[in-house]
Tab-separated table of C-alpha atoms in Angstrom:
chain	number	residue	atom	x	y	z
K	83	UNK	CA	-12.129	10.458	8.827
K	84	UNK	CA	-8.885	8.775	10.088
K	85	UNK	CA	-5.665	10.771	9.415
K	86	UNK	CA	-3.309	7.648	9.616
K	87	UNK	CA	-4.308	4.791	7.347
K	88	UNK	CA	-1.670	2.158	6.134
K	89	UNK	CA	-1.782	-1.001	4.427
K	90	UNK	CA	0.687	-3.768	4.001
K	91	UNK	CA	0.210	-3.540	0.109
K	92	UNK	CA	-0.037	0.201	-0.209
K	93	UNK	CA	2.091	1.596	2.759
K	94	UNK	CA	0.835	4.728	4.215
K	95	UNK	CA	-1.864	6.561	2.428
K	96	UNK	CA	-2.036	10.198	2.260
K	97	UNK	CA	-5.207	11.829	3.749
K	98	UNK	CA	-7.238	14.458	1.922
K	99	UNK	CA	-9.716	15.812	4.244
K	100	UNK	CA	-11.006	18.431	1.829
K	101	UNK	CA	-12.590	15.894	-0.459
K	102	UNK	CA	-12.732	12.890	2.021
K	103	UNK	CA	-10.281	10.880	0.156
K	104	UNK	CA	-6.914	8.932	0.578
K	105	UNK	CA	-4.282	8.430	-2.108
K	106	UNK	CA	-1.015	6.658	-2.876
K	107	UNK	CA	1.165	6.528	-6.056
K	108	UNK	CA	2.005	3.004	-6.993
K	109	UNK	CA	4.419	1.564	-9.558
K	110	UNK	CA	3.649	-0.932	-12.163
K	111	UNK	CA	6.170	-1.553	-14.933
K	112	UNK	CA	8.015	1.589	-14.229
K	113	UNK	CA	4.896	3.693	-14.762
K	114	UNK	CA	3.214	5.635	-11.789
K	115	UNK	CA	-0.517	4.851	-11.095
K	116	UNK	CA	-2.486	7.172	-9.025
K	117	UNK	CA	-4.520	5.214	-6.383
K	118	UNK	CA	-7.338	6.769	-4.760
K	119	UNK	CA	-9.982	6.077	-2.165
K	120	UNK	CA	-13.186	8.266	-1.956
K	121	UNK	CA	-14.597	7.895	1.486
K	122	UNK	CA	-17.987	9.549	1.915
K	123	UNK	CA	-18.737	7.544	5.051
K	124	UNK	CA	-16.284	7.074	8.127
K	125	UNK	CA	-16.133	3.375	7.673
K	126	UNK	CA	-15.642	3.441	3.717
K	127	UNK	CA	-11.891	2.940	3.966
K	128	UNK	CA	-12.255	-0.256	6.020
K	129	UNK	CA	-14.466	-1.539	3.270
K	130	UNK	CA	-12.347	-0.385	0.203
K	131	UNK	CA	-8.946	-1.176	1.498
K	132	UNK	CA	-9.346	-5.079	1.481
K	133	UNK	CA	-10.773	-4.799	-2.103
K	134	UNK	CA	-7.996	-2.559	-3.116
K	135	UNK	CA	-5.349	-4.956	-1.906
K	136	UNK	CA	-6.995	-7.670	-3.633
K	137	UNK	CA	-7.167	-5.824	-6.905
K	138	UNK	CA	-3.651	-4.717	-6.652
K	139	UNK	CA	-2.376	-8.169	-6.219
K	140	UNK	CA	-4.296	-9.154	-9.374
K	141	UNK	CA	-3.618	-5.955	-11.255
K	142	UNK	CA	-2.355	-7.707	-14.459
K	143	UNK	CA	-5.817	-9.437	-14.745
K	144	UNK	CA	-7.639	-6.200	-14.315
K	145	UNK	CA	-5.396	-4.112	-16.546
K	146	UNK	CA	-5.954	-6.572	-19.235
K	147	UNK	CA	-9.679	-6.750	-18.774
K	148	UNK	CA	-9.606	-2.787	-18.763
K	149	UNK	CA	-7.637	-2.715	-22.132
K	150	UNK	CA	-9.832	-5.432	-23.788
K	151	UNK	CA	-13.002	-3.888	-22.773
K	152	UNK	CA	-11.968	-0.479	-23.999
K	153	UNK	CA	-10.401	-1.859	-27.357
K	154	UNK	CA	-13.732	-3.805	-27.897
K	155	UNK	CA	-16.593	-1.888	-26.479
K	156	UNK	CA	-15.233	1.810	-26.411
K	157	UNK	CA	-13.280	2.090	-29.516
K	158	UNK	CA	-16.091	3.295	-31.658
K	159	UNK	CA	-17.188	5.827	-28.990
K	160	UNK	CA	-13.558	7.213	-28.760
K	161	UNK	CA	-13.162	7.266	-32.502
K	162	UNK	CA	-16.352	9.317	-32.621
K	163	UNK	CA	-15.114	11.875	-30.257
K	164	UNK	CA	-11.891	12.185	-32.304
K	165	UNK	CA	-14.018	12.847	-35.357
K	166	UNK	CA	-14.404	16.556	-34.906
K	167	UNK	CA	-15.712	17.273	-38.600
K	168	UNK	CA	-12.181	17.190	-40.056
K	169	UNK	CA	-11.758	15.797	-43.670
K	170	UNK	CA	-9.347	13.090	-42.453
K	171	UNK	CA	-9.985	12.783	-38.718
K	172	UNK	CA	-7.597	10.758	-36.542
K	173	UNK	CA	-8.915	7.280	-35.825
K	174	UNK	CA	-7.281	4.645	-33.615
K	175	UNK	CA	-7.190	0.933	-34.170
K	176	UNK	CA	-7.827	-1.633	-31.493
K	177	UNK	CA	-4.222	-2.658	-31.524
K	178	UNK	CA	-2.839	0.911	-31.169
K	179	UNK	CA	-5.417	1.514	-28.298
K	180	UNK	CA	-4.295	-1.640	-26.494
K	181	UNK	CA	-0.680	-0.365	-26.692
K	182	UNK	CA	-1.689	3.155	-25.338
K	183	UNK	CA	-3.708	1.467	-22.482
K	184	UNK	CA	-0.858	-0.968	-21.488
K	185	UNK	CA	-0.717	0.648	-18.107
K	186	UNK	CA	-3.480	2.829	-16.738
K	187	UNK	CA	-2.683	5.881	-15.009
K	188	UNK	CA	-5.355	5.726	-12.163
K	189	UNK	CA	-7.286	3.461	-10.130
K	190	UNK	CA	-10.311	4.815	-8.033
K	191	UNK	CA	-12.066	2.972	-5.193
K	192	UNK	CA	-15.389	4.150	-3.974
K	193	UNK	CA	-18.801	3.140	-2.647
K	194	UNK	CA	-21.538	3.174	-5.220
K	195	UNK	CA	-23.935	5.667	-3.465
K	196	UNK	CA	-26.932	3.313	-4.055
K	197	UNK	CA	-28.992	1.982	-1.157
K	198	UNK	CA	-26.504	-0.924	-0.780
K	199	UNK	CA	-23.217	1.159	-1.037
K	200	UNK	CA	-21.580	-1.421	-3.207
K	201	UNK	CA	-17.791	-1.376	-3.379
K	202	UNK	CA	-16.596	-0.297	-6.914
K	203	UNK	CA	-13.336	0.491	-8.554
K	204	UNK	CA	-12.537	2.401	-11.765
K	205	UNK	CA	-9.466	1.991	-13.980
K	206	UNK	CA	-8.632	4.908	-16.119
K	207	UNK	CA	-5.953	5.146	-18.840
K	208	UNK	CA	-5.185	6.962	-22.058
K	209	UNK	CA	-2.070	9.167	-21.275
K	210	UNK	CA	-1.210	9.713	-25.016
K	211	UNK	CA	-1.507	12.591	-27.527
K	212	UNK	CA	-3.125	10.128	-29.853
K	213	UNK	CA	-6.230	10.318	-27.748
K	214	UNK	CA	-6.467	14.104	-28.275
K	215	UNK	CA	-7.413	14.973	-24.669
K	216	UNK	CA	-9.560	11.902	-24.035
K	217	UNK	CA	-9.249	9.082	-21.710
K	218	UNK	CA	-10.990	5.693	-21.067
K	219	UNK	CA	-12.692	4.500	-17.954
K	220	UNK	CA	-13.762	1.058	-17.141
K	221	UNK	CA	-15.861	0.421	-13.822
K	222	UNK	CA	-15.686	-2.898	-12.133
K	223	UNK	CA	-17.742	-4.152	-9.187
K	224	UNK	CA	-16.395	-5.912	-6.055
K	225	UNK	CA	-16.585	-9.238	-7.755
K	226	UNK	CA	-14.180	-7.883	-10.484
K	227	UNK	CA	-16.918	-7.846	-13.146
K	228	UNK	CA	-17.096	-5.060	-15.637
K	229	UNK	CA	-20.253	-3.010	-15.069
K	230	UNK	CA	-19.614	0.072	-17.237
K	231	UNK	CA	-17.072	1.925	-19.434
K	232	UNK	CA	-16.890	5.286	-21.009
K	233	UNK	CA	-14.691	7.505	-23.061
K	234	UNK	CA	-14.217	10.833	-21.323
K	235	UNK	CA	-13.198	14.217	-22.848
K	236	UNK	CA	-10.571	15.836	-20.590
K	237	UNK	CA	-11.351	19.372	-21.797
């Protein structure tokens, strides 16, 4: 694993040898986005960095796709998690969820782990008390197509 990795888009990446990852904090509209690269193989960073640079340059497009997929495809799942058997459980509207997810808090780049080791990236957001310790993650393939999404409990 290389100790010194830098990019014209991301600058110098911080190396985390313990979990074979690199990270950098990026700013979008005054919000900090944790950007991480998981590198199980020695050549992974060379494969992931060009994808990450392209995604960051087009981040507005990907953030919108993330937000829309979450609001349309994951809202019922999220509201199901928020319904903990209370008489009047909290429920979110699609409009409110879109506002909460305006800027994600993390992007993770990684190889898929399948036989082909495809490049993937996950966009995660939901840093809000309205989500009651839950977040939403949408997975994209290297072509920028959504391949999965989930509502995840943080506890």
